[in-house]
Amino acid sequence: MSKKVLYIGWIGYRNLGDDLLWNLFRDRAERHFPAGQITIVPSFPGVNIQHLERYDTIVLGGGSLIAPTYIKLLYRAIKMKKKVCIWGSGIDRIPESVLYAMRDGKKTPVIQRFKGEEIAQLKEVLLQADFVGVRGPYTKKVVETLTGVSDIPVIGDPGLLLEWNHAAVKNEKWIGINWGTTMNNLYGNKEKDVEKQLAEAAKHWTAKGYKIFIYAVWTEDFPACQRLDKLIDSPENVLFEKKRYTEQELMKKLSVCSVTINFKLHPNVLSLTAGVPAVALGYRFKVFDFFSSIGLEHLVLPTSEEQLDKKLVKLADETMQEADKIMNEYGKKQKLYGTQIEKIFTEKVL
């Protein structure tokens, strides 16, 4: 009889990052389980994830889903004797001051993300779940600080399972820029200013003979990308297509670039998988969490920084110069984490 699995993710909202994590979960499950052995129901809009009685296993998927709402759901599932898995999920919405205190080894300020009984529920879920693996060391540190549970494995972002085996033909000099919006909910709270500084950096690169490829990974980001294109004001040197790419389409586009600058988290994963070093705009906690997990946190530039354009140009230059070293490090982390991310399938946890 087929086991029924509920995959929980922020999916079906035309956001490439979250959707590609679901695609990876579905594809790996098909590789490892015979047809008919499990039935996976993704939490697309219209699926009521509160009806847990229908499922044998509940999986909290990739993305920043270690949040009170979803943990409450997993807690309920455990009380109902369901199998529960945390598959490379991370935490987000942690203030910049808390991030830096943790990074510098200082006493961590009070973390407001979980409160009261939510903390007890999180602890119970971590202790009772059948499979637990979190995205990065900062997620691990926050969860440990909140609950006291210390033996939480870091397995990396499931996006590390992405595969790309095509050689790129680089006839021109391209720099990729991912832009979008968080409705000003970013470190520094100056989204429009970041946009202007990004345009200034792009003008510097076009003056140096580079072409700019602007891309969005969420349909809601199209207007922001169009504004950036207009600010750069160099139609002959800038390509922006109002298109939502699949992960394979976007990796093909990125593979010809010398470096990419990314606002959202998963464009960095797509770029690195396509063999192109990525500079991340550190707009929220999750970006630092991921880059720390792959040993490349020096490639993150916080959006709260002053003179962002100049620092971006400098960091992009340095990144292009050490491209081979960066890609070698990323390849090592893909191998290291890939096995751990796949354990949910190879060890038939589902």
Short mmCIF file of C-alpha atoms in Angstrom, two decimals:
data_model
loop_
_atom_site.label_atom_id
_atom_site.label_comp_id
_atom_site.label_asym_id
_atom_site.label_seq_id
_atom_site.Cartn_x
_atom_site.Cartn_y
_atom_site.Cartn_z
CA MET A 1 0.00 0.00 0.00
CA SER A 2 1.36 3.43 -1.00
CA LYS A 3 2.60 5.66 1.83
CA LYS A 4 1.28 9.21 1.63
CA VAL A 5 3.80 12.03 2.13
CA LEU A 6 2.97 15.72 2.56
CA TYR A 7 5.74 18.02 1.31
CA ILE A 8 5.45 21.46 2.89
CA GLY A 9 7.07 24.34 1.02
CA TRP A 10 6.21 27.87 -0.10
CA ILE A 11 5.44 26.56 -3.55
CA GLY A 12 3.10 27.38 -6.39
CA TYR A 13 3.58 31.15 -6.06
CA ARG A 14 5.79 31.60 -9.17
CA ASN A 15 8.95 31.79 -7.06
CA LEU A 16 11.77 29.87 -8.73
CA GLY A 17 13.79 29.24 -5.56
CA ASP A 18 11.10 27.45 -3.56
CA ASP A 19 9.72 25.66 -6.60
CA LEU A 20 13.10 24.24 -7.60
CA LEU A 21 13.51 22.75 -4.09
CA TRP A 22 10.20 20.95 -4.52
CA ASN A 23 11.25 19.78 -8.00
CA LEU A 24 14.45 18.32 -6.53
CA PHE A 25 12.55 16.53 -3.77
CA ARG A 26 10.07 15.03 -6.23
CA ASP A 27 12.76 13.97 -8.71
CA ARG A 28 15.01 12.35 -6.07
CA ALA A 29 12.05 10.51 -4.58
CA GLU A 30 11.26 9.10 -8.03
CA ARG A 31 14.88 7.94 -8.37
CA HIS A 32 14.97 6.15 -5.04
CA PHE A 33 11.47 4.74 -4.57
CA PRO A 34 9.76 2.22 -6.88
CA ALA A 35 6.62 3.51 -8.61
CA GLY A 36 3.60 3.30 -6.31
CA GLN A 37 5.57 2.91 -3.07
CA ILE A 38 4.97 6.50 -1.97
CA THR A 39 2.59 9.24 -3.06
CA ILE A 40 3.84 12.77 -2.47
CA VAL A 41 1.37 15.62 -2.11
CA PRO A 42 3.00 19.07 -2.48
CA SER A 43 1.49 21.96 -0.49
CA PHE A 44 0.37 23.94 -3.52
CA PRO A 45 -2.29 26.64 -3.01
CA GLY A 46 -5.57 24.84 -2.47
CA VAL A 47 -4.04 21.98 -0.46
CA ASN A 48 -5.18 22.26 3.17
CA ILE A 49 -2.04 21.32 5.10
CA GLN A 50 -4.01 21.26 8.35
CA HIS A 51 -5.60 17.89 7.43
CA LEU A 52 -2.67 15.81 8.67
CA GLU A 53 -4.71 12.65 9.22
CA ARG A 54 -4.46 11.93 5.47
CA TYR A 55 -0.68 11.46 5.56
CA ASP A 56 1.86 9.00 6.93
CA THR A 57 4.84 11.39 6.73
CA ILE A 58 5.11 15.18 6.95
CA VAL A 59 8.20 16.80 5.39
CA LEU A 60 9.20 20.39 6.09
CA GLY A 61 10.99 21.12 2.85
CA GLY A 62 13.73 23.45 1.68
CA GLY A 63 13.43 27.18 2.28
CA SER A 64 13.25 29.36 5.38
CA LEU A 65 10.42 27.36 6.93
CA ILE A 66 11.58 26.95 10.52
CA ALA A 67 8.89 29.37 11.64
CA PRO A 68 6.26 29.12 14.39
CA THR A 69 3.37 28.31 12.02
CA TYR A 70 5.05 25.31 10.42
CA ILE A 71 6.66 24.03 13.64
CA LYS A 72 3.22 24.04 15.27
CA LEU A 73 2.05 21.83 12.41
CA LEU A 74 4.97 19.40 12.85
CA TYR A 75 4.32 19.34 16.60
CA ARG A 76 0.72 18.29 15.91
CA ALA A 77 1.97 15.62 13.51
CA ILE A 78 4.26 14.17 16.18
CA LYS A 79 1.39 14.04 18.66
CA MET A 80 -0.58 12.14 15.99
CA LYS A 81 2.31 9.61 15.72
CA LYS A 82 3.13 10.65 12.16
CA LYS A 83 6.64 10.50 10.73
CA VAL A 84 8.16 14.00 10.65
CA CYS A 85 11.18 15.22 8.65
CA ILE A 86 13.03 18.55 8.42
CA TRP A 87 14.81 18.53 5.05
CA GLY A 88 17.41 21.28 4.87
CA SER A 89 15.03 23.94 6.16
CA GLY A 90 16.43 27.17 7.58
CA ILE A 91 15.40 30.05 9.78
CA ASP A 92 15.09 33.68 8.70
CA ARG A 93 13.77 37.02 9.98
CA ILE A 94 16.60 37.26 12.51
CA PRO A 95 17.82 40.87 13.08
CA GLU A 96 21.22 41.93 11.77
CA SER A 97 22.47 42.66 15.32
CA VAL A 98 21.77 39.06 16.35
CA LEU A 99 23.54 37.74 13.26
CA TYR A 100 26.71 39.74 13.95
CA ALA A 101 26.74 38.82 17.65
CA MET A 102 26.55 35.13 16.71
CA ARG A 103 29.18 35.49 13.99
CA ASP A 104 31.60 37.29 16.31
CA GLY A 105 31.15 34.76 19.12
CA LYS A 106 29.50 37.28 21.45
CA LYS A 107 26.60 36.61 23.78
CA THR A 108 23.55 36.20 21.55
CA PRO A 109 20.85 38.83 22.20
CA VAL A 110 17.30 37.69 22.88
CA ILE A 111 15.83 35.97 19.81
CA GLN A 112 12.20 36.94 19.24
CA ARG A 113 11.44 34.53 16.35
CA PHE A 114 9.93 31.92 18.70
CA LYS A 115 8.26 32.73 22.02
CA GLY A 116 6.70 30.90 24.97
CA GLU A 117 5.16 27.55 24.07
CA GLU A 118 6.50 27.88 20.50
CA ILE A 119 10.01 27.24 21.85
CA ALA A 120 8.86 24.10 23.70
CA GLN A 121 7.16 22.87 20.51
CA LEU A 122 10.30 23.49 18.46
CA LYS A 123 12.37 21.51 21.00
CA GLU A 124 9.92 18.61 20.96
CA VAL A 125 9.94 18.51 17.15
CA LEU A 126 13.75 18.48 17.01
CA LEU A 127 13.97 15.68 19.57
CA GLN A 128 11.18 13.50 18.16
CA ALA A 129 11.46 13.95 14.38
CA ASP A 130 12.52 10.96 12.27
CA PHE A 131 14.90 13.07 10.18
CA VAL A 132 16.39 16.47 11.01
CA GLY A 133 18.85 18.41 8.88
CA VAL A 134 19.06 22.22 8.77
CA ARG A 135 20.38 24.53 6.06
CA GLY A 136 23.35 26.22 7.72
CA PRO A 137 25.40 26.85 10.86
CA TYR A 138 23.56 30.05 11.74
CA THR A 139 20.20 28.25 11.69
CA LYS A 140 21.78 25.57 13.90
CA LYS A 141 23.06 28.25 16.32
CA VAL A 142 19.70 30.03 16.59
CA VAL A 143 17.79 26.79 17.16
CA GLU A 144 20.36 25.62 19.70
CA THR A 145 20.20 28.97 21.54
CA LEU A 146 16.40 28.77 21.67
CA THR A 147 15.98 25.11 22.66
CA GLY A 148 19.27 23.86 24.10
CA VAL A 149 19.25 21.01 21.54
CA SER A 150 22.83 20.90 20.26
CA ASP A 151 23.22 17.80 18.07
CA ILE A 152 21.39 19.20 15.05
CA PRO A 153 23.02 18.20 11.74
CA VAL A 154 23.74 20.88 9.14
CA ILE A 155 23.03 19.23 5.76
CA GLY A 156 23.03 22.32 3.52
CA ASP A 157 20.38 23.79 1.27
CA PRO A 158 18.70 21.10 -0.88
CA GLY A 159 19.47 23.31 -3.89
CA LEU A 160 22.98 21.83 -3.66
CA LEU A 161 21.53 18.77 -5.41
CA LEU A 162 21.10 20.79 -8.61
CA GLU A 163 23.04 19.39 -11.56
CA TRP A 164 24.55 21.14 -14.58
CA ASN A 165 26.86 19.35 -16.99
CA HIS A 166 27.11 21.69 -19.98
CA ALA A 167 30.16 23.61 -21.11
CA ALA A 168 29.57 27.34 -21.54
CA VAL A 169 30.76 29.25 -24.60
CA LYS A 170 31.93 32.67 -23.39
CA ASN A 171 32.27 34.90 -26.45
CA GLU A 172 31.38 38.14 -24.67
CA LYS A 173 31.91 39.57 -21.19
CA TRP A 174 28.70 39.29 -19.17
CA ILE A 175 27.80 40.07 -15.56
CA GLY A 176 24.49 38.74 -14.26
CA ILE A 177 22.40 40.75 -11.80
CA ASN A 178 19.41 39.34 -9.95
CA TRP A 179 17.17 42.03 -8.52
CA GLY A 180 13.74 42.20 -6.92
CA THR A 181 11.88 43.46 -3.90
CA THR A 182 11.30 42.52 -0.26
CA MET A 183 8.91 45.44 0.27
CA ASN A 184 11.84 47.15 2.06
CA ASN A 185 12.11 44.30 4.58
CA LEU A 186 15.90 44.00 4.30
CA TYR A 187 18.99 44.79 6.35
CA GLY A 188 19.44 48.56 6.27
CA ASN A 189 15.82 49.18 5.20
CA LYS A 190 16.96 51.16 2.14
CA GLU A 191 15.82 49.06 -0.80
CA LYS A 192 15.54 51.97 -3.25
CA ASP A 193 19.03 53.12 -2.28
CA VAL A 194 20.43 49.61 -2.87
CA GLU A 195 18.76 49.70 -6.30
CA LYS A 196 20.48 52.99 -7.18
CA GLN A 197 23.88 51.74 -5.98
CA LEU A 198 23.44 48.55 -7.99
CA ALA A 199 22.76 50.67 -11.08
CA GLU A 200 25.93 52.70 -10.40
CA ALA A 201 27.99 49.50 -10.17
CA ALA A 202 26.43 48.27 -13.43
CA LYS A 203 27.37 51.55 -15.15
CA HIS A 204 30.96 50.98 -14.05
CA TRP A 205 30.91 47.48 -15.58
CA THR A 206 29.39 48.59 -18.90
CA ALA A 207 32.11 51.27 -19.12
CA LYS A 208 34.63 48.44 -18.74
CA GLY A 209 33.11 46.57 -21.67
CA TYR A 210 30.76 44.21 -19.87
CA LYS A 211 27.19 43.47 -20.87
CA ILE A 212 24.61 43.15 -18.09
CA PHE A 213 22.01 40.40 -17.84
CA ILE A 214 19.22 41.28 -15.38
CA TYR A 215 16.98 38.45 -14.20
CA ALA A 216 14.13 37.88 -11.78
CA VAL A 217 13.24 34.63 -10.00
CA TRP A 218 9.79 35.72 -8.84
CA THR A 219 7.14 37.34 -11.02
CA GLU A 220 6.60 40.04 -8.36
CA ASP A 221 10.20 41.14 -8.99
CA PHE A 222 9.67 42.18 -12.63
CA PRO A 223 8.86 45.86 -11.87
CA ALA A 224 12.03 46.20 -9.74
CA CYS A 225 14.13 44.71 -12.54
CA GLN A 226 12.56 47.07 -15.07
CA ARG A 227 13.42 50.04 -12.81
CA LEU A 228 17.02 48.84 -12.54
CA ASP A 229 17.25 48.51 -16.32
CA LYS A 230 15.97 52.07 -16.70
CA LEU A 231 18.42 53.41 -14.07
CA ILE A 232 21.40 51.84 -15.85
CA ASP A 233 20.11 53.47 -19.05
CA SER A 234 22.27 51.56 -21.51
CA PRO A 235 19.89 49.58 -23.77
CA GLU A 236 22.69 48.35 -26.04
CA ASN A 237 24.52 46.78 -23.06
CA VAL A 238 21.66 45.50 -20.88
CA LEU A 239 19.43 42.47 -21.41
CA PHE A 240 16.27 42.06 -19.35
CA GLU A 241 13.56 39.65 -20.42
CA LYS A 242 10.30 39.82 -18.53
CA LYS A 243 10.33 36.07 -18.17
CA ARG A 244 10.19 33.54 -15.37
CA TYR A 245 12.86 31.00 -16.26
CA THR A 246 13.00 27.36 -15.24
CA GLU A 247 16.11 26.43 -13.25
CA GLN A 248 17.73 24.80 -16.30
CA GLU A 249 16.96 27.80 -18.56
CA LEU A 250 18.42 30.23 -16.05
CA MET A 251 21.56 28.16 -15.46
CA LYS A 252 22.15 28.14 -19.22
CA LYS A 253 21.86 31.94 -19.30
CA LEU A 254 24.12 32.39 -16.27
CA SER A 255 26.78 29.96 -17.47
CA VAL A 256 28.19 32.56 -19.93
CA CYS A 257 28.70 35.17 -17.18
CA SER A 258 32.01 35.98 -15.49
CA VAL A 259 30.30 36.66 -12.16
CA THR A 260 26.74 37.17 -10.88
CA ILE A 261 25.37 39.57 -8.26
CA ASN A 262 22.28 38.16 -6.55
CA PHE A 263 19.63 39.67 -4.32
CA LYS A 264 17.50 36.60 -3.65
CA LEU A 265 19.09 33.47 -2.16
CA HIS A 266 18.66 30.73 -4.76
CA PRO A 267 20.01 32.60 -7.80
CA ASN A 268 23.36 32.21 -6.01
CA VAL A 269 22.87 28.43 -5.96
CA LEU A 270 21.91 28.41 -9.66
CA SER A 271 24.94 30.52 -10.56
CA LEU A 272 27.42 28.41 -8.60
CA THR A 273 25.93 25.19 -9.97
CA ALA A 274 26.37 26.60 -13.49
CA GLY A 275 30.07 27.16 -12.74
CA VAL A 276 29.91 30.92 -12.19
CA PRO A 277 31.04 32.54 -8.91
CA ALA A 278 28.35 34.56 -7.14
CA VAL A 279 28.39 37.68 -5.00
CA ALA A 280 25.40 37.81 -2.68
CA LEU A 281 23.61 40.90 -1.46
CA GLY A 282 23.16 40.04 2.21
CA TYR A 283 19.64 41.31 2.62
CA ARG A 284 18.46 38.88 5.29
CA PHE A 285 19.75 36.24 7.69
CA LYS A 286 19.21 33.31 5.31
CA VAL A 287 21.82 34.56 2.82
CA PHE A 288 24.56 34.56 5.48
CA ASP A 289 23.36 31.16 6.72
CA PHE A 290 23.73 29.57 3.29
CA PHE A 291 27.07 31.16 2.36
CA SER A 292 28.51 30.26 5.75
CA SER A 293 27.47 26.64 5.15
CA ILE A 294 29.51 26.50 1.92
CA GLY A 295 32.55 28.29 3.36
CA LEU A 296 32.09 31.38 1.16
CA GLU A 297 30.69 33.99 3.53
CA HIS A 298 33.31 36.50 2.31
CA LEU A 299 31.22 36.71 -0.89
CA VAL A 300 28.28 38.29 0.98
CA LEU A 301 27.94 42.08 1.00
CA PRO A 302 25.31 43.31 3.50
CA THR A 303 22.65 45.61 2.02
CA SER A 304 23.13 47.88 5.06
CA GLU A 305 26.66 48.83 3.92
CA GLU A 306 27.54 52.41 3.05
CA GLN A 307 29.10 52.99 -0.42
CA LEU A 308 27.62 49.74 -1.61
CA ASP A 309 28.39 50.41 -5.28
CA LYS A 310 32.15 50.82 -4.73
CA LYS A 311 32.34 47.79 -2.42
CA LEU A 312 30.34 45.75 -4.93
CA VAL A 313 32.71 46.60 -7.79
CA LYS A 314 35.71 45.69 -5.63
CA LEU A 315 34.20 42.39 -4.42
CA ALA A 316 33.08 41.41 -7.93
CA ASP A 317 36.65 42.02 -9.20
CA GLU A 318 38.14 39.89 -6.43
CA THR A 319 35.57 37.17 -7.04
CA MET A 320 36.38 36.94 -10.75
CA GLN A 321 40.08 36.68 -9.91
CA GLU A 322 39.55 33.78 -7.52
CA ALA A 323 36.84 32.05 -9.58
CA ASP A 324 38.63 28.68 -9.74
CA LYS A 325 39.19 28.59 -5.99
CA ILE A 326 35.53 29.49 -5.33
CA MET A 327 34.20 26.85 -7.70
CA ASN A 328 36.51 24.24 -6.20
CA GLU A 329 35.18 25.03 -2.71
CA TYR A 330 31.58 24.88 -3.92
CA GLY A 331 32.19 21.51 -5.62
CA LYS A 332 33.57 20.10 -2.36
CA LYS A 333 30.54 21.30 -0.41
CA GLN A 334 28.15 19.86 -3.03
CA LYS A 335 29.73 16.44 -2.53
CA LEU A 336 29.83 16.75 1.26
CA TYR A 337 26.21 17.83 1.66
CA GLY A 338 24.73 15.96 -1.29
CA THR A 339 25.04 12.60 0.50
CA GLN A 340 23.47 14.02 3.67
CA ILE A 341 20.60 15.71 1.83
CA GLU A 342 19.84 12.45 -0.01
CA LYS A 343 19.76 10.35 3.18
CA ILE A 344 16.03 11.01 3.48
CA PHE A 345 15.71 8.91 0.29
CA THR A 346 18.66 6.49 0.48
CA GLU A 347 17.80 5.43 4.02
CA LYS A 348 14.08 5.17 3.13
CA VAL A 349 13.09 7.55 5.93
CA LEU A 350 9.88 8.51 4.11
#
